[in-house]
Short mmCIF file of C-alpha atoms in Angstrom, two decimals:
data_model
loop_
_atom_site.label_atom_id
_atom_site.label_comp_id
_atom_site.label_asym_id
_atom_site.label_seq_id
_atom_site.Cartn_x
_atom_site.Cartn_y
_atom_site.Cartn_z
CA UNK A 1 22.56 -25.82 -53.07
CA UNK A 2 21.71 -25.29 -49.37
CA UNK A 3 18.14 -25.20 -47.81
CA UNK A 4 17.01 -21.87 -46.79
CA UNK A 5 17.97 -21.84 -43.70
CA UNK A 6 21.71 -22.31 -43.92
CA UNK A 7 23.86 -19.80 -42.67
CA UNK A 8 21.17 -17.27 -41.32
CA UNK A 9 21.03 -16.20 -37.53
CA UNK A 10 18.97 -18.11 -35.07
CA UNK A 11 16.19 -15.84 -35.55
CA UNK A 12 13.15 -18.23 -35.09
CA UNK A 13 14.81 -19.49 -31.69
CA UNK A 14 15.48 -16.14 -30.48
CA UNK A 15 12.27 -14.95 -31.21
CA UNK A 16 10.78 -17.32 -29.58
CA UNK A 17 13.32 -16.74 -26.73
CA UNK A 18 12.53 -13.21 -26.66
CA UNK A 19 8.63 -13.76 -26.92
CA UNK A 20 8.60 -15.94 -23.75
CA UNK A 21 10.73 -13.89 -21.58
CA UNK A 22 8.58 -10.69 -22.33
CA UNK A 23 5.47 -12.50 -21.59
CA UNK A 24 6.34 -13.98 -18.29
CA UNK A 25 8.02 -10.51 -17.26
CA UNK A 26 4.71 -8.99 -18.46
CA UNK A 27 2.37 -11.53 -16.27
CA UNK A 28 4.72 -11.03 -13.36
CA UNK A 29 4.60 -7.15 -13.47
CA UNK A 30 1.10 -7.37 -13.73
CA UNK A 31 0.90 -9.90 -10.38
CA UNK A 32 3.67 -7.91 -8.71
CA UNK A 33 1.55 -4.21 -9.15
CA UNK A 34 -1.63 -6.08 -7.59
CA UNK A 35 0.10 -7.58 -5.20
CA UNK A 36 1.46 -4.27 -4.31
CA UNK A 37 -2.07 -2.14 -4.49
CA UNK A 38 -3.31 -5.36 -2.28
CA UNK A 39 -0.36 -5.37 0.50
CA UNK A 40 -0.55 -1.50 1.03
CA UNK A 41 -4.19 -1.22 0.84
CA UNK A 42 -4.54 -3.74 3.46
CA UNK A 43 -1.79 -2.67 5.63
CA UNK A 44 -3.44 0.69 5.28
CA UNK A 45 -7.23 -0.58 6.37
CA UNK A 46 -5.40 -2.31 9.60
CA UNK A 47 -3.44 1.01 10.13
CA UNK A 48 -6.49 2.73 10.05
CA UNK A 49 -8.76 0.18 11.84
CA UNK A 50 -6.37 0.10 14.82
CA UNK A 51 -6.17 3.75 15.07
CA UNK A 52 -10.47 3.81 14.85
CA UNK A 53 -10.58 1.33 17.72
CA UNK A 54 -7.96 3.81 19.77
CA UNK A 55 -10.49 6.57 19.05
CA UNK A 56 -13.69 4.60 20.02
CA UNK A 57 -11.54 3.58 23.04
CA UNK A 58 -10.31 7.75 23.80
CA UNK A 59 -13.73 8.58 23.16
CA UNK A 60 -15.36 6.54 26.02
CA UNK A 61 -12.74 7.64 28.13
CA UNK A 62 -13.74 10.80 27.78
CA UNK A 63 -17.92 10.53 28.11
CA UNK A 64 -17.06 8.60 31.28
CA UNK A 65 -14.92 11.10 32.47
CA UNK A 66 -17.54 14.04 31.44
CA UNK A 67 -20.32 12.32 33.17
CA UNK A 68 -24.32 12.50 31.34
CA UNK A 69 -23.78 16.26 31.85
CA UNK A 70 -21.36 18.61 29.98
CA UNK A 71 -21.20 21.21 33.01
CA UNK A 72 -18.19 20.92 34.84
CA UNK A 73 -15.00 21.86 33.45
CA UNK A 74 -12.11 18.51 33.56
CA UNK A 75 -8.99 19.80 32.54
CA UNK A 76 -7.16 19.15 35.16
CA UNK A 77 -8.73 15.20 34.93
CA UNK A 78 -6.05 12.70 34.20
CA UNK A 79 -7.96 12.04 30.99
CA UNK A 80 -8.53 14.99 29.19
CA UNK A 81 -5.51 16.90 30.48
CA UNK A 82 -2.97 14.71 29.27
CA UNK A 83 -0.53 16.02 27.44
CA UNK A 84 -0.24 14.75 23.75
CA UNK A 85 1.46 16.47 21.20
CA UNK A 86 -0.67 13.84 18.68
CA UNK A 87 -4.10 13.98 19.75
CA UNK A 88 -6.62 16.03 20.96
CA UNK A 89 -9.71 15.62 23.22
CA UNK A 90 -12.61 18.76 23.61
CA UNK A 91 -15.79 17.98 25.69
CA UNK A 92 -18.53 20.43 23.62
CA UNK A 93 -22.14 21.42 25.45
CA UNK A 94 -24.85 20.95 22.93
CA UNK A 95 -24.58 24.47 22.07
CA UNK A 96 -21.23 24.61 20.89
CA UNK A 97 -19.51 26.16 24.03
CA UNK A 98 -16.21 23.73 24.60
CA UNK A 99 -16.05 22.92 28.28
CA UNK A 100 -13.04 21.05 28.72
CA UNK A 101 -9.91 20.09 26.26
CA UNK A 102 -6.60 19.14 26.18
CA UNK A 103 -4.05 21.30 26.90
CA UNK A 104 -2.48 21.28 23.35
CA UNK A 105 -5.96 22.73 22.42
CA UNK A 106 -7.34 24.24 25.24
CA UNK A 107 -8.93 28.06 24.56
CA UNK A 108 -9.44 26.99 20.80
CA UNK A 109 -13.30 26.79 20.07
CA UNK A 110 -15.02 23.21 19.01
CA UNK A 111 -12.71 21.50 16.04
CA UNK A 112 -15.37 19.59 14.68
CA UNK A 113 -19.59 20.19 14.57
CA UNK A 114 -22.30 17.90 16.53
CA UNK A 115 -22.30 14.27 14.76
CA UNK A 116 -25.62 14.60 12.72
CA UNK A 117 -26.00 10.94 13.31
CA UNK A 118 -24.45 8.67 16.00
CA UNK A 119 -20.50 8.63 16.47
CA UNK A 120 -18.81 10.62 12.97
CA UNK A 121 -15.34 9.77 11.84
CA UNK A 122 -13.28 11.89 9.64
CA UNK A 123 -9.87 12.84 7.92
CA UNK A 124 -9.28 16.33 8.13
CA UNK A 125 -6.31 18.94 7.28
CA UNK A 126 -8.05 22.03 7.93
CA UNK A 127 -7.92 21.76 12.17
CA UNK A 128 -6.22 25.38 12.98
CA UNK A 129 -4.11 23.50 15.49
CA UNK A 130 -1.28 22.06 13.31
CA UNK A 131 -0.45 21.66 9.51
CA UNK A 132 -1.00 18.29 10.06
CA UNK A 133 -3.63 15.85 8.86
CA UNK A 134 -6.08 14.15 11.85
CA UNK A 135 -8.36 11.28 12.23
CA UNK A 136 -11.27 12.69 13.92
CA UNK A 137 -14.12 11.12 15.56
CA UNK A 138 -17.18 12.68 17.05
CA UNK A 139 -19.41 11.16 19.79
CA UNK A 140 -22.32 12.52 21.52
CA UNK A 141 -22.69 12.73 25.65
CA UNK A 142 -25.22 9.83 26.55
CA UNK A 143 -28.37 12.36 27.10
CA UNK A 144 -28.32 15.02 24.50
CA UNK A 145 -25.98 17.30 27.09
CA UNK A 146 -23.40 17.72 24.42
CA UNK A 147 -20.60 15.64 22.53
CA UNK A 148 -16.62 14.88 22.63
CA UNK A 149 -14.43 15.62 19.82
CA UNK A 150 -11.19 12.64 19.68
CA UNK A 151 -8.60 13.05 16.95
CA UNK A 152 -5.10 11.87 16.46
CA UNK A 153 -2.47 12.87 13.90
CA UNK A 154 -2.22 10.40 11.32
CA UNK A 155 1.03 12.29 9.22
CA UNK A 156 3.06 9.05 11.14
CA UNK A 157 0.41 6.53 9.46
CA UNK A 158 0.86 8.26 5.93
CA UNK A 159 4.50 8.11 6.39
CA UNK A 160 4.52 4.70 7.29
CA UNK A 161 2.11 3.79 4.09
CA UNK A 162 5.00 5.85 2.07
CA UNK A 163 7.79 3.89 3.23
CA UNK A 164 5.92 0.69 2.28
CA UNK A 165 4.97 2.02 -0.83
CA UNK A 166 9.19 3.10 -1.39
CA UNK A 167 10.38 0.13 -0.45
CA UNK A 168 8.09 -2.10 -2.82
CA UNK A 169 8.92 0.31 -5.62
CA UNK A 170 12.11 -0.37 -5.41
CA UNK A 171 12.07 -4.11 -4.42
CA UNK A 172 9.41 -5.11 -7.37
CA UNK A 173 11.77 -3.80 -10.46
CA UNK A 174 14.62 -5.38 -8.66
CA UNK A 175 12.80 -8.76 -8.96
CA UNK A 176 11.48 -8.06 -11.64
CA UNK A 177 14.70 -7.70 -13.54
CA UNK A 178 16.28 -11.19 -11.71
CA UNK A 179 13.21 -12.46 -12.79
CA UNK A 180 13.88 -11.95 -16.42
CA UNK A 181 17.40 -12.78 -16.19
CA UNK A 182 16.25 -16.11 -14.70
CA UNK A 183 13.83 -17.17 -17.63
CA UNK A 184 15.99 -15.98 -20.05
CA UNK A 185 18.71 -18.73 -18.95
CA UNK A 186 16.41 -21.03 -18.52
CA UNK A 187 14.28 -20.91 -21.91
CA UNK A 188 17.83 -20.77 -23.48
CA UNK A 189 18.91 -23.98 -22.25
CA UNK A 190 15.60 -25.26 -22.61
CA UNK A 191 15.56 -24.30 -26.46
CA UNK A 192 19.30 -25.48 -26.89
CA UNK A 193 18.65 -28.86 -28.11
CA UNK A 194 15.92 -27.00 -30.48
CA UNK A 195 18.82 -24.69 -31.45
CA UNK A 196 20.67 -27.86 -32.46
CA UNK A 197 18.68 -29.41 -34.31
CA UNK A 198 18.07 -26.47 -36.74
CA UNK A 199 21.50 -25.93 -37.51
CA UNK A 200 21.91 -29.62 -38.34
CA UNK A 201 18.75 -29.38 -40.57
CA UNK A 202 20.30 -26.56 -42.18
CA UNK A 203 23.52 -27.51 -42.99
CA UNK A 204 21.97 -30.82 -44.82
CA UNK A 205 22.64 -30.34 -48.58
CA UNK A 206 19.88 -30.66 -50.98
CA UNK A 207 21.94 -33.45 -52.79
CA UNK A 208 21.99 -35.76 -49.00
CA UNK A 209 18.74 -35.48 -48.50
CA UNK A 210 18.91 -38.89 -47.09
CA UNK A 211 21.02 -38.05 -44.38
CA UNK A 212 18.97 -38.46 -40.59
CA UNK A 213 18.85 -36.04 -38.40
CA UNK A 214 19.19 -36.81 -35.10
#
């Protein structure tokens, strides 16, 4: 008779075959997701850092421009009466009355409260300007006279973050599945000689037991 083996499909080779394929595509979908959460998380926090800085930067533009006290209307100032269809600017006395704003907001009452402490940021959908969602940031007036209210749409930002977030979507399955292509050659060749060597053990009869295998 024949050993065992003989004439059965290459099930222990493709197994193993199988087996390593699944666990490297495993490890690199696992890399690949935290690489993802880590590239848009950080390209968020510099998005967002860069538009805080433009805020801080707005902001003092405006306190300079609004002087200690919040008593004379600037609208017609270069700074607060520019026109920008993506950010806002209102000069508030300390109780509540807006002074001066932008044009795109000018007659609406204050958009945001007095900071309770220092300079406030926020992220807010609920301005009654626009739909839109705003970074907001509140300062007070150096002397207690009042505060400014800074904010700039930020639907751009979250579209940008979406598009990143698309594009890698798409991009990681697509390596992903090249990926698996690629180790499944590879481990195939590698195992080929392995491959070999198990049909030649299994085609040895039991009565040339003697024979070598090379």
């Amino acid at each position: 008779g024949r050993l065992p083996g003989r004439g059965r499909p290459d099930v222990i080779v493709r197994s193993l075959r199988v087996r390593i394929v699944a666990i490297a595509v495993v490890l690199v979908c696992v890399v690949l997701a935290l690489t993802g959460v880590g590239v848009v998380g950080a390209v968020q926090r510099r998005f967002e850092h860069d538009l805080d800085e433009s805020l801080r930067q707005r902001a003092e533009q405006v306190i300079g421009q609004a002087g200690s006290e919040a008593s004379d209307p600037i609208v017609d100032s270069p700074v607060i009466g520019s026109i920008d269809v993506d950010r806002f600017a209102q000069v508030i006395r300390a109780d509540g009355t807006v002074v001066s704003a932008t044009r795109n907001v000018a007659g609406q009452p204050a958009l945001a409260p007095a900071p309770s402490v220092g300079s406030d940021f926020s992220t807010r959908d609920d301005l009654s300007i626009e739909d839109d969602v705003y970074r907001v940031l509140v300062r007070p007036i150096p002397g207690g006279a009042g505060y400014v209210v800074v904010a700039q749409d930020i639907d751009d930002l979250n579209d940008n973050i979406r598009s990143l977030t698309v594009a890698l979507l798409i991009a990681f399955p697509v390596a992903i599945v090249l990926l698996a292509v690629a180790v499944w050659w590879l481990v195939g060749r590698t195992l080929r000689p392995v491959e070999a060597i198990r049909r030649e053990v299994a085609d040895v009869a039991l009565d040339h037991l003697d024979r070598r295998i090379a």
